[in-house]
Amino acid sequence: MLTSTKQQIQHFLTKNEDKARLLVSCPDQPGIVSCISRFLYEHGANIVESNQYTTDHEEGTFFLRIVFASENMKEKEENLKINFHTIAEQFGMTWRMTFLHELKRTAIFVSKELHCLRELLYEWESGNLVTDIPLVISNHETARDIVESFGIPFYYIPANKDIRKEVEEKQLELLEEYDIDLIVLARYMQILTPNFVDRHPSKIINIHHSFLPAFIGANPHKRAYKRGVKLIGATSHYVTDDLDEGPIIEQDVIRVDHRNNVHDLKKKGRLIERSVLNRAVKWDIEDRVLVHKNKTIVL
Amino acid sequence: MLTSTKQQIQHFLTKNEDKARLLVSCPDQPGIVSCISRFLYEHGANIVESNQYTTDHEEGTFFLRIVFASENMKEKEENLKINFHTIAEQFGMTWRMTFLHELKRTAIFVSKELHCLRELLYEWESGNLVTDIPLVISNHETARDIVESFGIPFYYIPANKDIRKEVEEKQLELLEEYDIDLIVLARYMQILTPNFVDRHPSKIINIHHSFLPAFIGANPHKRAYKRGVKLIGATSHYVTDDLDEGPIIEQDVIRVDHRNNVHDLKKKGRLIERSVLNRAVKWDIEDRVLVHKNKTIVL
Amino acid sequence: MLTSTKQQIQHFLTKNEDKARLLVSCPDQPGIVSCISRFLYEHGANIVESNQYTTDHEEGTFFLRIVFASENMKEKEENLKINFHTIAEQFGMTWRMTFLHELKRTAIFVSKELHCLRELLYEWESGNLVTDIPLVISNHETARDIVESFGIPFYYIPANKDIRKEVEEKQLELLEEYDIDLIVLARYMQILTPNFVDRHPSKIINIHHSFLPAFIGANPHKRAYKRGVKLIGATSHYVTDDLDEGPIIEQDVIRVDHRNNVHDLKKKGRLIERSVLNRAVKWDIEDRVLVHKNKTIVL
Amino acid sequence: MLTSTKQQIQHFLTKNEDKARLLVSCPDQPGIVSCISRFLYEHGANIVESNQYTTDHEEGTFFLRIVFASENMKEKEENLKINFHTIAEQFGMTWRMTFLHELKRTAIFVSKELHCLRELLYEWESGNLVTDIPLVISNHETARDIVESFGIPFYYIPANKDIRKEVEEKQLELLEEYDIDLIVLARYMQILTPNFVDRHPSKIINIHHSFLPAFIGANPHKRAYKRGVKLIGATSHYVTDDLDEGPIIEQDVIRVDHRNNVHDLKKKGRLIERSVLNRAVKWDIEDRVLVHKNKTIVL
C-alpha cells in the first residue's frame, strides 16, 4: 500500500475506531426498533445515523441500517455480537455487525480493459474506498504495472473456458489465503461457474456495460449503436448464476448522438462504467446494501 | 376541487388514515431513539419508515423523521400528542406530529408568470401533492381562469410597494380565514415585509430563478447570459427577512449554450423552476424538511 | 386558439417571416455545400445557422440543416423551391424546404392519461411549440374539457381492436380534412394498423414509457419494478410497423429506488414522458430531425 | 510517452492525416459560407463536418467550424493556408487552420491535488486526448512519480508570491523550449501575473472548484457548505487578468445533501472537477472553442 493511502485510511480508522454498523432484515412486526435501540442504549452506544425501510406488502419485510458509536468499542465488540444474537433469534433476523476499526478485504479481478481498475485504485488511494486491496487477479498481464505501482500483489492466471475449473481452483485458493470479503469484477471477461458464484452470495460485484436489462449479454455497445439509442448505460450488480440477472446495485447513463460510432460509445461508456462500479463498491464497503428477492435496498 | 382530484386524494387519505409522522430535532444524547421507539411501541404503533441524522460536531444535533402506523389512529391522536410532550420536554425537543387523515392547507401566491402555478395545480390534480389548496392570491388577474377552472377561489389583490401594508393585511386576513399551513410563492413578484415573514417561520416557500447564491436578486437570466454560463439554475427556499438568503430546500440546473439568448434562458429556466418548486413543496407537505441554522435537512 | 397563444405565435411568425429551413440528405460527394451555399447566395439569402454531418463509412451519407434569411421571402418562396429542384436532382437529394411564415399543423391523439397532452398544450400555449393544433382525437372523453378550454376541437372516436378499420377511416378523414402535417401519440393506447402507419412515414411520433429497448411492449413499469432497476426511462420515436422499434428521437431517465412501488414508478415516469415527448415534438416542428436507416440524426 | 499511448495516438494520426480543421469568426455578411465552401471545393477538399452559428444581433458575428478532408493534405497544407489568407482579408476574419497530422503540445501545471492531473493523463493514455504532453510543471514534488511513470518530464519549480517573477521566467523559458500550444492549470494553486497571462490569450485553461459565478475566489466548498446548497459545481474557463472571470468553457454540478461536511464536498467536487476540465481541454484540442466577448462558442 502506498504511504499516502496508508495515512488516509489510518486517519479514517482512528477517527472511526469507536463506530460500528448494524445491518438487519427480518419479517416486520411491532417493537423491532424499540428493542434494538434499547439494546444499544444499554450497551452504552449512541446511534449516529439510522435508516429504516419496510416493504408495504401484507407481510412486510423490515430493513435497517444503524451506525452507532461507543467509547472502547473494541473491548465491547465481542459482547455486542453475542448479546445481539438473542434479539436476532427472537425476530428471525438476518444481520451483520461490522466494526470500523477493521478493514474489509477486497480482491479485484480484471482483464485487459483497465478503466474500472484504475478508478477503483485511484479512489482507494485518495482514501474514498476504505478497504484493504490485498491482491488483483487477471487473465492477462496488461494490468501488472499499474497494480504493482500501487504496491499490490498481482496474480496472472491465464484463463479460457476449457480450463475454467483449474483456474477457479487457483483463484479460490488465493481468495482464501488472503481472507477476502468482497470480489470486484472490474471488467473481468470470463464467466464464473456456479460453483464459484455459490460460494460468494452477494459477495461478487460486476459491472455490465449497458443499462440492464437492455442489451443483456455480449456486445451491448454494438447493439446500442444499431438501435440508435440516445443514451447508453452501465449497471453494477451482484453476480448470481443467471448471467447479468443479479440484483442491481447502481446504474447510470450518458448521452450519445448520431455522430458517435461504436468506438465512441465504448469510450463514453467507460466514463460511466467506472463511476457506477465505484459507487456500488463504495456502498457495499460501507454496509449500505441489503439484498431481498433479487433486488437491492441501498440505505 | 375537481372530482378526479378529490378521488385521488380521498384514496390516499383512506389508505393512510392509520398513519402519522413525527419530526424531531434536539441536542444529541444517548437514548433518544430508544425512548421514542419504546413510546411508539407502548402506544401500539409500528414504525413504517425512519430516517435519522446527527450532525458530527462536538455538540451534535439530532434529527429524526418517523412514519408510524396504528389501528384506530384517530382515536389515539390526542393521547399520542399529550404523552409525547413529556419525552419532548425531557430531551429539549422541537417536534411536530402530523396525522395523515388530515390535509395540510396550502395557499399559492402568483403574479403573471404561470408555469409554476400550473405545475403545482397539475401535480395536485394528479394526486401527487396531497394537500388542500383553498385559495390562490395574485396581484394580477392573469391566473384567474386557470385557478377557477380547478374549482379554487381566486383572490385578486393589486399590489405595489406603496400599499404593501394594506395589501398584506388583506392577505393575512385571508390566510387566517382559510386556516393556511403553508404559503407557496409560485413566482409572486412582490417583496414581503418582515411583519408578514416573521409570522410564518419556515412556512413560506419561494422559487428563485437562479442557482443561488449565483445571481442573487433581480434579472438573474440577463446576468447569467452576460456571464456566459453553461448551466442555469433554480432554487427553492424558505423565505426569511434576508432576500434570497433563506434555507435552501432544493436546487437544480439545466444546460444552456451559446445559441441561447436571454429569452431562451427564461424559457429553459421555467422547465426547472417548476420541477424544483414542485419537489420542495412536496417534501414540505410530506414533513420531510427540518430547518437548522439556515440550512435544511431533508429526510 | 387562446389569445395569448395567438399573440406568442404571431410574434414568432412576424419575427421569422423572412426565414426558411432547408433539410437535405444524400450520398456524400465533394461540392455539395459549395453548390448549396452558392445557390442561396445567388438568391439573396443569408445563412443564419448551419449544421452538417456525414457518416464516416466508405459510402458516406451527407446530412444538412440550414436556416437562411432573406428579405421578401414570401415572394421568393416559389422560385427557391423550383430552382433548388435542379440541385437536388444533380446530387440525388432527399430534401425539404420550409418557410417560417407557415405553421405546421399537428394533431394530437390521446387516451385517458393526460400528462403528455397537458405538457404539449402548456408548451404550445407558452409559445414554445410553434405549430397549429387544429384538433385532438381520443378514444375516451377524459380529455375533452382540457382540450376545449384551449379552444381546440375535440373528436371522440371510441376504439377497440375489433373496429380498428372503421376507427382509422374516421381518423384519416379528419387528418385529411384538417390538412395535418404531424401526428403525436400522447399516450394513445391503441395500436395503429400498417395501413395507417404507411401513409405517414416519419410523421407519427409516439412516447413509450420505458428506456427502449428495455421493457419493450406492455407494462414496462411493472417489469422495471420486478427487475429492480435504479433508473426508469421514456423514449420518443417515430412509429413504424414494428411496435416500439421505430427510429428513436429522444430518451431520458429518472432515478428510482427501493422505496418506489409500481405506482410510484408510473408517477415518476410521467415526469420524463412529458418532457421527452415535448422535446421530440419540438425538434420535429423545428425541422431538426432526419431519419436514416431506422435512426435519427438530430441537427 | 508510453507505448500504448503512442500506438493509440499514432492510430489516430494515421487515420486522420488527410483531415484539417478551419475555425473562423468575422462580422456576418452574405456569401461567407459560399465563398469558403467554393474555396475548399476548388482545392479538392471535401467537407466532413460543419457547424455554423451567427449571433442574432443587429450587427451579427459569424462563427464557423469546418472539418475537411483531402488526399495528400500534407502537400496542400502550405497552399491552403496562403490562399485562404485572401478570403480572410476580404471578410475581416479571425481564423485558424489546423492539420490533424500535427499534434498540439500541451503543458500541465499542477500543485498538490492530483485528481485533475490523473484524469488528464489517464484520458491521454487511453487515446481520448489527442495531444503531446511534453512536460508537467509543479510547485511541489507530489506529482513527480505519477508524471514520470507516464514518461513525461517533470519540472519542480517552487513558487510563492514573493518570487512570482523569477518563477514565471523559468516557466516561460520551458514553455518556449518545448514549443507549447496550450497550458492547462490542473489545480495549480498559484496566481499568474498579467505578464504571463497576456502572452497566452485563450491559451490557458483553468478549473475552478465552484459553479461560477457562485463562490468566486477562495474556499468555495467551505462557503457552499455554510450556505447549505444542494448542488456543488466546477467550472473550466480560459484565464484572463480577472481572477475566475475568464470565458467559461464548461461547467457541471453534483448533488450534495445535509449529511455532507466540507471534507465530503471536496471529495465529491473532485469527481466533477476532473470531468469538467477533461471536457474543456478535449474541446480546445479539437478546435471546438471560439472566444467572443468573454464568452465561448463551442461548436
Short mmCIF file of C-alpha atoms in Angstrom, two decimals, chain B residues 123-282:
data_model
loop_
_atom_site.label_atom_id
_atom_site.label_comp_id
_atom_site.label_asym_id
_atom_site.label_seq_id
_atom_site.Cartn_x
_atom_site.Cartn_y
_atom_site.Cartn_z
CA GLU B 123 -49.40 17.74 -9.75
CA TRP B 124 -52.13 18.41 -7.25
CA GLU B 125 -54.84 17.32 -9.64
CA SER B 126 -52.87 14.15 -10.38
CA GLY B 127 -52.80 13.29 -6.69
CA ASN B 128 -49.06 13.89 -6.29
CA LEU B 129 -49.39 16.85 -3.94
CA VAL B 130 -51.60 15.63 -1.12
CA THR B 131 -52.90 18.91 0.26
CA ASP B 132 -55.89 21.20 0.18
CA ILE B 133 -55.48 24.34 -1.92
CA PRO B 134 -58.24 26.54 -0.52
CA LEU B 135 -57.20 29.70 -2.37
CA VAL B 136 -54.84 31.40 -4.77
CA ILE B 137 -53.87 35.05 -4.28
CA SER B 138 -52.50 37.21 -7.05
CA ASN B 139 -51.63 40.82 -7.76
CA HIS B 140 -52.81 40.29 -11.34
CA GLU B 141 -55.90 38.82 -12.99
CA THR B 142 -53.84 36.62 -15.34
CA ALA B 143 -54.25 33.41 -13.36
CA ARG B 144 -57.96 33.72 -12.60
CA ASP B 145 -59.24 31.48 -15.40
CA ILE B 146 -56.92 28.58 -14.79
CA VAL B 147 -57.35 28.74 -11.00
CA GLU B 148 -61.12 28.84 -11.17
CA SER B 149 -61.16 26.01 -13.72
CA PHE B 150 -59.75 23.88 -10.89
CA GLY B 151 -62.58 24.98 -8.63
CA ILE B 152 -60.30 27.04 -6.39
CA PRO B 153 -61.26 30.52 -5.15
CA PHE B 154 -59.07 33.21 -6.70
CA TYR B 155 -58.37 36.49 -4.90
CA TYR B 156 -57.09 39.43 -6.89
CA ILE B 157 -55.28 41.88 -4.62
CA PRO B 158 -53.46 44.56 -6.61
CA ALA B 159 -50.10 45.34 -5.02
CA ASN B 160 -47.16 47.67 -5.26
CA LYS B 161 -44.56 48.85 -2.82
CA ASP B 162 -46.54 51.92 -1.75
CA ILE B 163 -49.52 49.95 -0.48
CA ARG B 164 -47.60 46.98 0.86
CA LYS B 165 -49.07 47.26 4.35
CA GLU B 166 -52.72 47.30 3.26
CA VAL B 167 -52.12 44.51 0.78
CA GLU B 168 -50.54 42.27 3.38
CA GLU B 169 -53.33 42.96 5.84
CA LYS B 170 -55.83 41.64 3.33
CA GLN B 171 -53.64 38.66 2.61
CA LEU B 172 -53.15 37.85 6.29
CA GLU B 173 -56.88 38.03 6.84
CA LEU B 174 -57.48 35.53 4.05
CA LEU B 175 -54.74 33.21 5.32
CA GLU B 176 -56.33 33.22 8.72
CA GLU B 177 -59.83 32.82 7.39
CA TYR B 178 -58.77 29.79 5.36
CA ASP B 179 -56.58 28.43 8.18
CA ILE B 180 -53.49 28.10 5.97
CA ASP B 181 -50.49 25.93 6.94
CA LEU B 182 -48.18 26.62 4.01
CA ILE B 183 -47.68 29.55 1.64
CA VAL B 184 -46.10 28.93 -1.75
CA LEU B 185 -44.75 31.87 -3.73
CA ALA B 186 -45.08 30.49 -7.23
CA ARG B 187 -43.30 33.41 -8.93
CA TYR B 188 -45.02 36.06 -6.85
CA MET B 189 -43.10 39.20 -7.75
CA GLN B 190 -43.71 41.30 -4.66
CA ILE B 191 -41.40 41.59 -1.67
CA LEU B 192 -42.95 40.57 1.64
CA THR B 193 -42.41 42.69 4.71
CA PRO B 194 -40.65 41.38 7.84
CA ASN B 195 -44.01 41.57 9.58
CA PHE B 196 -45.51 39.10 7.12
CA VAL B 197 -42.46 36.84 7.04
CA ASP B 198 -41.94 36.71 10.79
CA ARG B 199 -45.45 35.42 11.31
CA HIS B 200 -44.71 32.38 9.11
CA PRO B 201 -41.31 30.97 10.05
CA SER B 202 -40.37 28.10 7.67
CA LYS B 203 -43.91 28.33 6.31
CA ILE B 204 -43.29 30.31 3.13
CA ILE B 205 -41.61 28.59 0.17
CA ASN B 206 -40.23 30.68 -2.67
CA ILE B 207 -38.72 29.80 -6.05
CA HIS B 208 -35.77 31.88 -7.25
CA HIS B 209 -34.84 31.69 -10.92
CA SER B 210 -31.12 31.15 -10.42
CA PHE B 211 -28.72 28.74 -8.82
CA LEU B 212 -28.31 30.63 -5.55
CA PRO B 213 -26.07 32.20 -4.40
CA ALA B 214 -25.19 32.96 -8.02
CA PHE B 215 -27.26 35.81 -9.46
CA ILE B 216 -28.96 36.69 -6.23
CA GLY B 217 -31.50 39.50 -6.71
CA ALA B 218 -33.09 40.81 -9.90
CA ASN B 219 -32.67 39.73 -13.52
CA PRO B 220 -30.68 36.54 -12.96
CA HIS B 221 -31.12 35.31 -16.53
CA LYS B 222 -29.85 38.55 -18.00
CA ARG B 223 -26.77 38.35 -15.83
CA ALA B 224 -26.31 34.63 -16.50
CA TYR B 225 -26.41 35.39 -20.21
CA LYS B 226 -23.86 38.15 -19.81
CA ARG B 227 -21.50 35.92 -17.84
CA GLY B 228 -21.77 33.14 -20.42
CA VAL B 229 -22.60 30.32 -18.00
CA LYS B 230 -23.16 26.83 -19.41
CA LEU B 231 -25.87 25.86 -16.92
CA ILE B 232 -28.68 27.90 -15.42
CA GLY B 233 -30.43 27.03 -12.19
CA ALA B 234 -33.43 27.36 -9.96
CA THR B 235 -33.56 27.40 -6.17
CA SER B 236 -36.45 26.79 -3.82
CA HIS B 237 -36.04 28.09 -0.28
CA TYR B 238 -37.93 29.12 2.81
CA VAL B 239 -38.42 32.86 2.95
CA THR B 240 -36.65 34.80 5.68
CA ASP B 241 -36.09 38.52 6.12
CA ASP B 242 -32.92 38.33 4.04
CA LEU B 243 -33.97 38.35 0.41
CA ASP B 244 -32.93 35.12 -1.38
CA GLU B 245 -30.91 34.11 1.70
CA GLY B 246 -33.31 31.68 3.38
CA PRO B 247 -32.64 27.96 3.91
CA ILE B 248 -32.39 26.16 0.55
CA ILE B 249 -34.74 23.19 0.13
CA GLU B 250 -33.94 22.14 -3.44
CA GLN B 251 -31.95 23.25 -6.47
CA ASP B 252 -31.45 22.06 -9.99
CA VAL B 253 -29.81 23.17 -13.23
CA ILE B 254 -30.35 22.85 -16.95
CA ARG B 255 -27.79 23.06 -19.73
CA VAL B 256 -27.69 26.12 -21.98
CA ASP B 257 -25.28 27.09 -24.72
CA HIS B 258 -24.03 29.97 -26.84
CA ARG B 259 -27.10 29.82 -29.09
CA ASN B 260 -29.43 30.75 -26.23
CA ASN B 261 -30.30 34.41 -25.74
CA VAL B 262 -31.87 35.86 -22.57
CA HIS B 263 -35.33 34.94 -23.81
CA ASP B 264 -34.23 31.32 -24.30
CA LEU B 265 -32.70 31.21 -20.82
CA LYS B 266 -36.02 32.33 -19.40
CA LYS B 267 -37.87 29.60 -21.28
CA LYS B 268 -35.41 26.88 -20.30
CA GLY B 269 -35.31 28.18 -16.75
CA ARG B 270 -39.06 27.71 -16.42
CA LEU B 271 -38.66 23.97 -17.01
CA ILE B 272 -36.57 23.60 -13.87
CA GLU B 273 -38.26 26.31 -11.82
CA ARG B 274 -41.48 24.34 -11.94
CA SER B 275 -39.92 20.98 -11.10
CA VAL B 276 -37.71 22.38 -8.33
CA LEU B 277 -40.59 24.21 -6.67
CA ASN B 278 -42.81 21.17 -7.04
CA ARG B 279 -40.28 18.93 -5.26
CA ALA B 280 -39.73 21.44 -2.47
CA VAL B 281 -43.47 21.82 -1.84
CA LYS B 282 -43.98 18.06 -1.98
#
